[in-house]
PDB file of C-alpha atoms in Angstrom:
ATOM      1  CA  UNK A 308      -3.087  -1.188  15.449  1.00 70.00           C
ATOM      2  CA  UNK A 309      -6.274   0.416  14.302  1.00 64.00           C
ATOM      3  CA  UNK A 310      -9.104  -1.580  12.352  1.00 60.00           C
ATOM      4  CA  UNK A 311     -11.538   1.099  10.775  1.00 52.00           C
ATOM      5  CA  UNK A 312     -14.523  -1.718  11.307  1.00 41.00           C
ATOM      6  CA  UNK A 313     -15.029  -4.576  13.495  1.00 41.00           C
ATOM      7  CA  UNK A 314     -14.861  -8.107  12.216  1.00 41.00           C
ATOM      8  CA  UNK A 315     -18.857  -8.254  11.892  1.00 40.00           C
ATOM      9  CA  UNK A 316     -20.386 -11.690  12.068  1.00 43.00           C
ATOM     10  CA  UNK A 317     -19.783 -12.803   8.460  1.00 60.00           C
ATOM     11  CA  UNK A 318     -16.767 -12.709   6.756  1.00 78.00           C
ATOM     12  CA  UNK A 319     -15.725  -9.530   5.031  1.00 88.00           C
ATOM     13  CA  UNK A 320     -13.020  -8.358   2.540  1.00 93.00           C
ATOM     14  CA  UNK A 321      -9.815  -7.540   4.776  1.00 96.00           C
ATOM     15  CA  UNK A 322      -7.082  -4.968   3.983  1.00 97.00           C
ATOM     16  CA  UNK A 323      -3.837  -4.730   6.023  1.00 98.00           C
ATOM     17  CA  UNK A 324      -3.131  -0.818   5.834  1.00 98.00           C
ATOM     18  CA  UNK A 325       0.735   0.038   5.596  1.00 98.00           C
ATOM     19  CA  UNK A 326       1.264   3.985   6.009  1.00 98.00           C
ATOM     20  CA  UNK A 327       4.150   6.127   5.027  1.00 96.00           C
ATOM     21  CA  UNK A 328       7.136   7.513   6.502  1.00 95.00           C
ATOM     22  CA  UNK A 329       6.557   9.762   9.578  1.00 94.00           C
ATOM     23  CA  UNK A 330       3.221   8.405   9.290  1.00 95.00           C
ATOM     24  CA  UNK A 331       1.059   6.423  12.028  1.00 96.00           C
ATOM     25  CA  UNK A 332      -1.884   4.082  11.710  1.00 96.00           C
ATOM     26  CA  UNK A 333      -4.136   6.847  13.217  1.00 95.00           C
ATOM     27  CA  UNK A 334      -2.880   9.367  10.625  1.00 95.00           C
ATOM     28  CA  UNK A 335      -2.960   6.665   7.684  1.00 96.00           C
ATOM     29  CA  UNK A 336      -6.748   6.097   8.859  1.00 96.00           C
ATOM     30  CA  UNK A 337      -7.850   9.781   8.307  1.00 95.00           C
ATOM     31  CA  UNK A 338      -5.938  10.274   5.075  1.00 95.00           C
ATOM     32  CA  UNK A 339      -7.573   7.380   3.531  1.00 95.00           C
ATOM     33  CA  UNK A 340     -11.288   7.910   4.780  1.00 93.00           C
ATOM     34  CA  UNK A 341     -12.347   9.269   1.763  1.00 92.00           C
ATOM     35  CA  UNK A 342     -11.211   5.778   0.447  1.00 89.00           C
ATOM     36  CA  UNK A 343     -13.038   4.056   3.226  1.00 86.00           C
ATOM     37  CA  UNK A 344     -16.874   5.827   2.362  1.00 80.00           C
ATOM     38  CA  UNK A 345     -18.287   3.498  -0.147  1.00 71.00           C
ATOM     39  CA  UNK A 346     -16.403   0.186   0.990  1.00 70.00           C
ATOM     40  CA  UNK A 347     -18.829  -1.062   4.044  1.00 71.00           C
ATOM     41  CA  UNK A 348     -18.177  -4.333   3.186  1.00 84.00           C
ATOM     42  CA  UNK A 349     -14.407  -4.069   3.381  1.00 92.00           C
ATOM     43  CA  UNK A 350     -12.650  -4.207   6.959  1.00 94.00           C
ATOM     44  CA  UNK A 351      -9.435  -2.081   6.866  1.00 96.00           C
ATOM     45  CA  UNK A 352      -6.685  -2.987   9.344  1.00 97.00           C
ATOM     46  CA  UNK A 353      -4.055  -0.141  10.100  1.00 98.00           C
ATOM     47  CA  UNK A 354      -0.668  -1.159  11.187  1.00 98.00           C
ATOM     48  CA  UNK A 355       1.836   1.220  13.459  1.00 97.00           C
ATOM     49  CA  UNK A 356       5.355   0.387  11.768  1.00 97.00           C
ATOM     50  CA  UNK A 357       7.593  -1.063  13.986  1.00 97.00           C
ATOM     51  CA  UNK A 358      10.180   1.878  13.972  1.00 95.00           C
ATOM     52  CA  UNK A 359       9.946   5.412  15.564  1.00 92.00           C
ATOM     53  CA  UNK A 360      11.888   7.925  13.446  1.00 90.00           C
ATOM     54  CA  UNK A 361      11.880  12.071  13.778  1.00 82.00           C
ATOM     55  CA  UNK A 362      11.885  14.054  10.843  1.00 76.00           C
ATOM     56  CA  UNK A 363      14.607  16.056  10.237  1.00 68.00           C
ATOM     57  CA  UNK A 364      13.233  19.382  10.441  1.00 63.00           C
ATOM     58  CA  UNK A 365      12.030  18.241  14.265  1.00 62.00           C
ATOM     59  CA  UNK A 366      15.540  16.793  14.723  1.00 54.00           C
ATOM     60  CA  UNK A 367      17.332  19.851  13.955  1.00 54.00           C
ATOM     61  CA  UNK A 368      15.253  22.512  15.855  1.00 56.00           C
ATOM     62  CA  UNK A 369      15.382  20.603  19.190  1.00 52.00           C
ATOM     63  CA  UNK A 370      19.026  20.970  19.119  1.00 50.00           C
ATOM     64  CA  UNK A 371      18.514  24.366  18.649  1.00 52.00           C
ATOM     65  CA  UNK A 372      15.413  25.687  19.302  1.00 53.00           C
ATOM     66  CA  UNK A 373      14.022  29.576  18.698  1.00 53.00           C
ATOM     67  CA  UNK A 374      10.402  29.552  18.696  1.00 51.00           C
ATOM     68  CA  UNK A 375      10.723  32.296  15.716  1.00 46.00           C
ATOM     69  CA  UNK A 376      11.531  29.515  13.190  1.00 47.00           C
ATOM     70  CA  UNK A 377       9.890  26.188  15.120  1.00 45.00           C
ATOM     71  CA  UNK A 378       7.733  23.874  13.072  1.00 44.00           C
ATOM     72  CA  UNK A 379       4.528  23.646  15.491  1.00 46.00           C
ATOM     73  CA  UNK A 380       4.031  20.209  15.334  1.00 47.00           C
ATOM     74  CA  UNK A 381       1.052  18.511  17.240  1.00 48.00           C
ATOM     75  CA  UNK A 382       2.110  14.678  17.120  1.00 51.00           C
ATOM     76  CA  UNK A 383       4.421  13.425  20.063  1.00 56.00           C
ATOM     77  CA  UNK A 384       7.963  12.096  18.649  1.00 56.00           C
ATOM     78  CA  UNK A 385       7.060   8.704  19.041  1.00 56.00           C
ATOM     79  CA  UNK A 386       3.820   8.803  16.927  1.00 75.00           C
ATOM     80  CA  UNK A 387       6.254   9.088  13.833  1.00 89.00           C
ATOM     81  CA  UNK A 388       6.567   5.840  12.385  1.00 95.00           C
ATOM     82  CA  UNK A 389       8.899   3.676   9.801  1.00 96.00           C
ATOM     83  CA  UNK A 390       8.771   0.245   8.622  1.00 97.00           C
ATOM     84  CA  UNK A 391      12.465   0.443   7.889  1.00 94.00           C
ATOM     85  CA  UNK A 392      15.320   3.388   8.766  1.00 90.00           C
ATOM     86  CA  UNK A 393      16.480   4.310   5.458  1.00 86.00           C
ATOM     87  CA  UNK A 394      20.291   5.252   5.163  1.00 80.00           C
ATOM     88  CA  UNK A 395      21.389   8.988   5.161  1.00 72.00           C
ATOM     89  CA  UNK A 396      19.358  10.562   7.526  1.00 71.00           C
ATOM     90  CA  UNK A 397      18.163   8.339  10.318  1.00 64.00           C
ATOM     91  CA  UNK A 398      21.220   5.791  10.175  1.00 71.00           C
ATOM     92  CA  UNK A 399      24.398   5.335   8.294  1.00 69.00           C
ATOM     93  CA  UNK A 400      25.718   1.977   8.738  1.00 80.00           C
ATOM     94  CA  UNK A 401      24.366   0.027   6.363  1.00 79.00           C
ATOM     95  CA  UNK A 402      24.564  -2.945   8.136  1.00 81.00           C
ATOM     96  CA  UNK A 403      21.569  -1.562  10.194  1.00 86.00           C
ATOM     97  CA  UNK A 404      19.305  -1.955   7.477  1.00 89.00           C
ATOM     98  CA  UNK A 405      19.554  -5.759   7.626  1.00 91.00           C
ATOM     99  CA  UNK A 406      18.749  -5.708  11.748  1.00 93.00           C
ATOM    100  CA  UNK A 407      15.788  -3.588  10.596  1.00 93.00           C
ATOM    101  CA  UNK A 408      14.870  -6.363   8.345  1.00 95.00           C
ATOM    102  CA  UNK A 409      14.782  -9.050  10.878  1.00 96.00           C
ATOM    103  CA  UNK A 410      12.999  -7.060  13.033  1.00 97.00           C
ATOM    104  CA  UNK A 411      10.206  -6.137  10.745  1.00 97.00           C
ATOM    105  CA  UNK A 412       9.732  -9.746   9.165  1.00 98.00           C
ATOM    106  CA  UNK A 413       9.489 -10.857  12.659  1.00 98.00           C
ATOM    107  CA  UNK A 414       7.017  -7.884  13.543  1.00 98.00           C
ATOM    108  CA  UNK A 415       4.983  -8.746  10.462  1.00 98.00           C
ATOM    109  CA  UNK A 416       4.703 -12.247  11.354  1.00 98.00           C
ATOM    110  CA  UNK A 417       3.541 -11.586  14.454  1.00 98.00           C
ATOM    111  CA  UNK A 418       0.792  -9.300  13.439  1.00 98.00           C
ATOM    112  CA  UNK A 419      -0.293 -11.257  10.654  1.00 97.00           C
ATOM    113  CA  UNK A 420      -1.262 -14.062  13.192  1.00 97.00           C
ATOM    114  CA  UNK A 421      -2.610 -11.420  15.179  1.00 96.00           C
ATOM    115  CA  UNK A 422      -5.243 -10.090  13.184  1.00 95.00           C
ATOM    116  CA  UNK A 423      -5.954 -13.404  11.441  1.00 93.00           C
ATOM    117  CA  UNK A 424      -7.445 -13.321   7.686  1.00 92.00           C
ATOM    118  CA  UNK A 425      -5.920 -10.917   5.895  1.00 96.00           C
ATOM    119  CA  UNK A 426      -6.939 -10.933   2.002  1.00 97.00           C
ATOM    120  CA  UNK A 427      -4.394  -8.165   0.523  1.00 98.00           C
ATOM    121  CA  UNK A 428      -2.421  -4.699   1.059  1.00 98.00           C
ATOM    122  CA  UNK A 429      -2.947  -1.118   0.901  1.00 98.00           C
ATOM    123  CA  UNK A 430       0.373   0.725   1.081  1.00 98.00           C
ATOM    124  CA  UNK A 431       1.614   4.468   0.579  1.00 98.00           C
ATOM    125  CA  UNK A 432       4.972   5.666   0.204  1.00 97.00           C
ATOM    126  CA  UNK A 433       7.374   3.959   2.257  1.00 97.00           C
ATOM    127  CA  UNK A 434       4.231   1.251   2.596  1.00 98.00           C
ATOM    128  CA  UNK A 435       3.327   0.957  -0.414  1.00 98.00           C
ATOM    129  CA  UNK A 436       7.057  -0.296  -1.024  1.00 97.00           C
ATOM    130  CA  UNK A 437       6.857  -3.123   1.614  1.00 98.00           C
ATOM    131  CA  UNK A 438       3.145  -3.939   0.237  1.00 98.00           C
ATOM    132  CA  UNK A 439       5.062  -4.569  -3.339  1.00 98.00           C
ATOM    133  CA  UNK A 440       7.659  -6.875  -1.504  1.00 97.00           C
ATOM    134  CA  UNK A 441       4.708  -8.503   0.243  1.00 98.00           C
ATOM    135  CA  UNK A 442       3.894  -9.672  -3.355  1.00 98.00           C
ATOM    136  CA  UNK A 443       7.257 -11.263  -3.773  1.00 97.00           C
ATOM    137  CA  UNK A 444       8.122 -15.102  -3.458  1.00 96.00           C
ATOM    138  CA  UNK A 445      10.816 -14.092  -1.317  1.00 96.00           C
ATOM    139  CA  UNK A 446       8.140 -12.666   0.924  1.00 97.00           C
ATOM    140  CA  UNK A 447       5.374 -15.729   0.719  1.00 97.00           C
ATOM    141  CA  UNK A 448       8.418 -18.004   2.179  1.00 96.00           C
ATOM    142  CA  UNK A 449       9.545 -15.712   4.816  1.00 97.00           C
ATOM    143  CA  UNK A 450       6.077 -14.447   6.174  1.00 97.00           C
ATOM    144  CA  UNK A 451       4.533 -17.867   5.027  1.00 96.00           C
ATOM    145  CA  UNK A 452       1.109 -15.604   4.111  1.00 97.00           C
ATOM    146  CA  UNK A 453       1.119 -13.263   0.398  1.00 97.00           C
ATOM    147  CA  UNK A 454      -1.820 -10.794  -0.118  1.00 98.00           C
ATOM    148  CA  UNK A 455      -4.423 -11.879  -3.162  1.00 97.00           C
ATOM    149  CA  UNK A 456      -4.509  -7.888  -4.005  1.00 97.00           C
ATOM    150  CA  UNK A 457      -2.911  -5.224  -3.457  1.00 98.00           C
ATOM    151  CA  UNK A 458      -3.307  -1.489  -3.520  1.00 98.00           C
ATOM    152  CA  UNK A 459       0.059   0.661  -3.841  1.00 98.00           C
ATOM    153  CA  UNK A 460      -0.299   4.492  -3.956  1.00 98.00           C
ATOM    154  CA  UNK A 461       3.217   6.278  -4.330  1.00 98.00           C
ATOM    155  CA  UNK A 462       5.513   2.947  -4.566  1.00 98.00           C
ATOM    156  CA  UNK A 463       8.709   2.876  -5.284  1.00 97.00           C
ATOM    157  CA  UNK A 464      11.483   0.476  -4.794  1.00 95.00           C
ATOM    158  CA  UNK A 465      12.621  -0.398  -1.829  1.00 88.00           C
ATOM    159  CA  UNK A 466      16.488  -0.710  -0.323  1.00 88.00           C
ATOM    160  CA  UNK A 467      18.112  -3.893  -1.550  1.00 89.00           C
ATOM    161  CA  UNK A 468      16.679  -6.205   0.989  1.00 91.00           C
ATOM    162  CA  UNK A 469      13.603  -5.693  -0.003  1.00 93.00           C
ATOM    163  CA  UNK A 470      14.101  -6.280  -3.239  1.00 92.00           C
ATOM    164  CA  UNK A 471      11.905  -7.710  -6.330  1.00 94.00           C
ATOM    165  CA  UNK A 472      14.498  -9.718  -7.612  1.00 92.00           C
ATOM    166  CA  UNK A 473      12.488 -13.058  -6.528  1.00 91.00           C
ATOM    167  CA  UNK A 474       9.686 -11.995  -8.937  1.00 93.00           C
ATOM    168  CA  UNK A 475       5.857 -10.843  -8.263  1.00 96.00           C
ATOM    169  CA  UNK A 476       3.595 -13.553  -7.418  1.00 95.00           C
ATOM    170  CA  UNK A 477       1.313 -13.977 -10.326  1.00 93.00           C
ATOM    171  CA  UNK A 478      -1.890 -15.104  -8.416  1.00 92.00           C
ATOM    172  CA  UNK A 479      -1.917 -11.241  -6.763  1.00 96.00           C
ATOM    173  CA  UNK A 480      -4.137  -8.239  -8.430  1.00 96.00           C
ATOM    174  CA  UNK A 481      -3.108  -5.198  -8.382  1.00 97.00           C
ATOM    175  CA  UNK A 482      -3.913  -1.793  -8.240  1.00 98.00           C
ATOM    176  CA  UNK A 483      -0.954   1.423  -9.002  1.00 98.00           C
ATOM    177  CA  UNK A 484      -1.995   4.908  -8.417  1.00 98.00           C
ATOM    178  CA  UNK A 485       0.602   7.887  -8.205  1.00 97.00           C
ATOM    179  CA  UNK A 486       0.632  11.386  -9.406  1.00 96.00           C
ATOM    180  CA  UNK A 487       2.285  13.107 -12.226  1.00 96.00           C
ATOM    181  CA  UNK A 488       2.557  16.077 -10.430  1.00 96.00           C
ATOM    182  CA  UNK A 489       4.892  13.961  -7.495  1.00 97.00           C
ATOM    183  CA  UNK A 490       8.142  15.524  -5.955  1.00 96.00           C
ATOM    184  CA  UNK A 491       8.672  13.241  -3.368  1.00 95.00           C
ATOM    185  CA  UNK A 492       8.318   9.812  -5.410  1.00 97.00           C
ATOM    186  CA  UNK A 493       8.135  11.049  -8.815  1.00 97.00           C
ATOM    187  CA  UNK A 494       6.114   8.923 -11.500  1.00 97.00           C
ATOM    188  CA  UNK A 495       9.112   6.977 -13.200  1.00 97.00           C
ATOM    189  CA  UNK A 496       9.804   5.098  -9.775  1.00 97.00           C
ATOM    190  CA  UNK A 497       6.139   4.310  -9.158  1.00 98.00           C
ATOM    191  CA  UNK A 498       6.339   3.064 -13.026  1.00 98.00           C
ATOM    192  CA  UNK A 499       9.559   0.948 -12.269  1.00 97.00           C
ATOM    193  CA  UNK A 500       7.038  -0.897  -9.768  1.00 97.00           C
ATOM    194  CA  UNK A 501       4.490  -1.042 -12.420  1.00 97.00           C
ATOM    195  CA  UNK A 502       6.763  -2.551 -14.888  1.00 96.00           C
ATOM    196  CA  UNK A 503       8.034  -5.459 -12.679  1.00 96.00           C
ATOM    197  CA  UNK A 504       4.318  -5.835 -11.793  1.00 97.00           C
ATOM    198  CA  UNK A 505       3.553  -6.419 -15.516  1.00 96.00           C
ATOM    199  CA  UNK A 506       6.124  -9.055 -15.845  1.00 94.00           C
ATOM    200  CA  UNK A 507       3.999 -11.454 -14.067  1.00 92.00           C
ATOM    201  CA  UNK A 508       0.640 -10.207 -15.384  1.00 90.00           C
ATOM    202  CA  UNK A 509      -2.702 -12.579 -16.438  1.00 88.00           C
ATOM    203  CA  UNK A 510      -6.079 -12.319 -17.718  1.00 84.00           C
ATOM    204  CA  UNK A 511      -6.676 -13.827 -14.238  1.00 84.00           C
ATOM    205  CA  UNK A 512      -5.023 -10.663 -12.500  1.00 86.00           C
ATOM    206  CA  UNK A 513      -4.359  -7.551 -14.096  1.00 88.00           C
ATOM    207  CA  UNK A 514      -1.555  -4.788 -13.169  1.00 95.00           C
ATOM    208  CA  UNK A 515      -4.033  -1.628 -12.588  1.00 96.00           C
ATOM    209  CA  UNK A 516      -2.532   1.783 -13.515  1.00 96.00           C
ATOM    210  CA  UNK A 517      -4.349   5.300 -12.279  1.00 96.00           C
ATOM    211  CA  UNK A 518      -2.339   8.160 -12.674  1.00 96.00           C
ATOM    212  CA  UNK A 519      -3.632  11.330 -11.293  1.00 96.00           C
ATOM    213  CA  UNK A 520      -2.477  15.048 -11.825  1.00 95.00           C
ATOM    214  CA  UNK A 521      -1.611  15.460  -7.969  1.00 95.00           C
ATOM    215  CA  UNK A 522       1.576  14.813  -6.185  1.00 96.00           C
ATOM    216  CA  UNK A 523       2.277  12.834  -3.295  1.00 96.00           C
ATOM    217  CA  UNK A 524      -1.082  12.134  -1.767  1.00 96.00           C
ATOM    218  CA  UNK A 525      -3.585   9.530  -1.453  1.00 95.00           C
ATOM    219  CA  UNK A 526      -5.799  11.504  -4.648  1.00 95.00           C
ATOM    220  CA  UNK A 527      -9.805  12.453  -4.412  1.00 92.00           C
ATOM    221  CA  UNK A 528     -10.092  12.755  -7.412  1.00 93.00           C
ATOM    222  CA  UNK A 529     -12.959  11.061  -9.393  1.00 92.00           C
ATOM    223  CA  UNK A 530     -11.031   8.538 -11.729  1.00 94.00           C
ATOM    224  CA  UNK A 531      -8.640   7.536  -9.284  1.00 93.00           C
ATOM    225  CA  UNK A 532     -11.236   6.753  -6.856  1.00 93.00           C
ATOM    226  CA  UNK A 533     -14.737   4.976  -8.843  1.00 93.00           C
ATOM    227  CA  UNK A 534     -11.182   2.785 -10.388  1.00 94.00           C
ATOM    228  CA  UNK A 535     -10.300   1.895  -6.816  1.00 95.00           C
ATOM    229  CA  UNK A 536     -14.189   1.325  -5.833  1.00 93.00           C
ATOM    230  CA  UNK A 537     -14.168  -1.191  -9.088  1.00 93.00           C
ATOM    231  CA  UNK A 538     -11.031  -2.731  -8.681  1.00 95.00           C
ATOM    232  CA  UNK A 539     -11.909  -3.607  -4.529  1.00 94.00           C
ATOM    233  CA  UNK A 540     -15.564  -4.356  -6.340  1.00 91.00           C
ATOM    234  CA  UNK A 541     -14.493  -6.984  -8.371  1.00 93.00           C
ATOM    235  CA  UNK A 542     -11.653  -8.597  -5.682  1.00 93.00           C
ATOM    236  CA  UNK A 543     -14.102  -9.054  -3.254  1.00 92.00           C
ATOM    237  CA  UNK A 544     -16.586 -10.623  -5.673  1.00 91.00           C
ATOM    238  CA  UNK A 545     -13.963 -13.099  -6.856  1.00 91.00           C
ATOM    239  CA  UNK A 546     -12.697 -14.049  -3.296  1.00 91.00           C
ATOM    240  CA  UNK A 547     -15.770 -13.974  -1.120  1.00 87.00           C
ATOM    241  CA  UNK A 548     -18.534 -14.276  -3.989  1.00 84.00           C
ATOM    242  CA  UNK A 549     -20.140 -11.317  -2.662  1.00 62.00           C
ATOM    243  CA  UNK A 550     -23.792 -10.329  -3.665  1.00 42.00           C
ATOM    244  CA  UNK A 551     -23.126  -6.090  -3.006  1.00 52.00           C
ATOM    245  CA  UNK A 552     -21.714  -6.334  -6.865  1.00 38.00           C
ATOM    246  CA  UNK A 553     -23.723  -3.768  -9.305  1.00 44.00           C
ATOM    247  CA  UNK A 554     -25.078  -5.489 -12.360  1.00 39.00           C
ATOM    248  CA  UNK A 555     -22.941  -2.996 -14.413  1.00 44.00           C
ATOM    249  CA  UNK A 556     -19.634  -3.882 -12.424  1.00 44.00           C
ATOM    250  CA  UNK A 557     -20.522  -7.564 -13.202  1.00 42.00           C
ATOM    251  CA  UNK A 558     -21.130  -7.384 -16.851  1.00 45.00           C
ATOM    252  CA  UNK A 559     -17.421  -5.403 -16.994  1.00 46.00           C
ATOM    253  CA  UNK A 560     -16.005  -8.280 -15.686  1.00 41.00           C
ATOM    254  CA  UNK A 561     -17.651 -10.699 -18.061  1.00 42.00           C
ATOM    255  CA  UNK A 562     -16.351  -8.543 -20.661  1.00 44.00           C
ATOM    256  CA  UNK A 563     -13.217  -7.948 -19.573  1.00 40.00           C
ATOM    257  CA  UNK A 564     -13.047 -11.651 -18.984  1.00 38.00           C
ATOM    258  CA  UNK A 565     -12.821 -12.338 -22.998  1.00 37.00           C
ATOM    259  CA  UNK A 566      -9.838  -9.899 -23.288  1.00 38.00           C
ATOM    260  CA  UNK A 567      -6.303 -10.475 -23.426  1.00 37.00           C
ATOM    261  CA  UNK A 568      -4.150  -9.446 -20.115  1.00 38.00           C
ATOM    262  CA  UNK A 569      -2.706  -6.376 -22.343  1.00 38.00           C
ATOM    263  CA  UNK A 570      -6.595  -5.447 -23.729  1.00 38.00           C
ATOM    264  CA  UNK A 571      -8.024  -6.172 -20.353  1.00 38.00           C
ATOM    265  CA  UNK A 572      -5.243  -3.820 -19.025  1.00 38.00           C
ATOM    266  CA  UNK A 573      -6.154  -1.131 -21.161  1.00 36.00           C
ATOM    267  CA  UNK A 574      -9.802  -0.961 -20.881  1.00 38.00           C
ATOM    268  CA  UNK A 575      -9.362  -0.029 -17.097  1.00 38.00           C
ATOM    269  CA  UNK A 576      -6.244   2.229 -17.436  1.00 40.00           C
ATOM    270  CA  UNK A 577      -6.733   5.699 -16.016  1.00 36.00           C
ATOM    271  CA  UNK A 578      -4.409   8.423 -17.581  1.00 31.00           C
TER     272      UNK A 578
END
């Protein structure tokens, strides 16, 4: 576990970061630092997941190796992580996929108590599909803690046992980006997200969409991030009253504040 700042002596905006698949928290950290230069008042907290998994290009070349057609590949074996073995390639009983859920409810538990107040998620990829289960009821009784916000870049639905089926928490903001341009998660699964999202929707917390031209990344480019920079902006005045707010932010969310969810929703969409 990684925190990209300390604690400090007054109380901050906290983020629990989720990475993807055959990601790490170290990796997670640098791949989001561009996220991480205008939020000094926000304490990120980066999370290994519990499982180490080898991707199958790695797999298949140690079993046969020929350094003509090796992948050079400068992270040890172990420092590629999961929060959950997917079926297929890394398992095939499905059964194993409800072990892996014990384990990682328990795992979550345990960190959640370890890095004490946590206000909401940032997930990508495989992360940003636990994050949106993290927003479930389903998840508030079993990890007896749900995020107030929550960032998901690249979501998609999870397997079935982390499913939405419970329904999204309606006190949780919430914040979508993906790509257009996507061939790993492509758009219409982040959207399914979106859409369940929306169900639960209120003035009080909005469903946040930013979709960017570029594919399965954590984007750089402008909208994406100043709508990020607002969105974390306006959580953390909200939750912590802070005083960093710009005037301008504050008389958006005045505005904003006489709009109906689906107006409200609109004025901030990014296409």
């Amino acid at each position: 576990m990684t925190a990209a700042l300390g604690r400090g002596a007054g109380r901050r905006l906290r983020l629990l970061c989720l990475h993807g698949m055959y990601q790490d928290a170290a990796t997670f950290s640098v791949k989001t630092k561009h996220l991480r230069g205008f939020s000094a008042d926000v304490d990120f907290v980066f999370l290994d997941g519990p499982f180490t998994i080898v991707p199958p290009i790695l797999a298949r070349q140690s079993k046969r190796p020929s350094e003509s057609k090796r992948v050079r590949c400068a992270k040890k074996k172990n420092e590629f992580r999961a929060w959950w073995r997917p079926l297929g390639v890394h398992q095939d009983d499905p059964s194993n996929l409800d072990e892996d859920r014990d384990v990682l409810v328990t795992f979550l538990r345990e960190k959640l108590d370890e890095v004490g107040d946590v206000d909401g998620v940032v997930g990508f990829s495989q992360g940003a599909s636990l994050a949106a289960w993290m927003c479930s009821e389903q998840a508030r009784d079993e990890l007896q803690w749900s995020p107030k916000l929550a960032v998901l870049v690249g979501g998609y639905l999870g397997s079935p046992q982390y499913a939405l089926d419970s329904g999204i928490l309606p006190d949780i903001a919430s914040l979508h980006v993906f790509g257009s341009n996507d061939y790993v998660i492509s758009a219409a699964k982040s959207q399914q997200v979106v859409d369940l999202f929306k169900q639960h929707e209120t003035l009080e917390n909005r469903v946040l969409t930013s979709v960017h031209t570029q594919g399965h990344v954590i984007p750089k480019c402008d909208a994406s991030l100043e709508l990020f920079e607002s969105f974390l902006t306006i959580q953390q005045q909200k939750l912590l009253g802070s005083s960093s707010i710009s005037s301008s932010t504050s008389s958006e969310i005045d505005e904003r504040e006489e709009l109906s969810p689906s107006e409200a929703l609109a004025s901030q969409r990014v296409a």
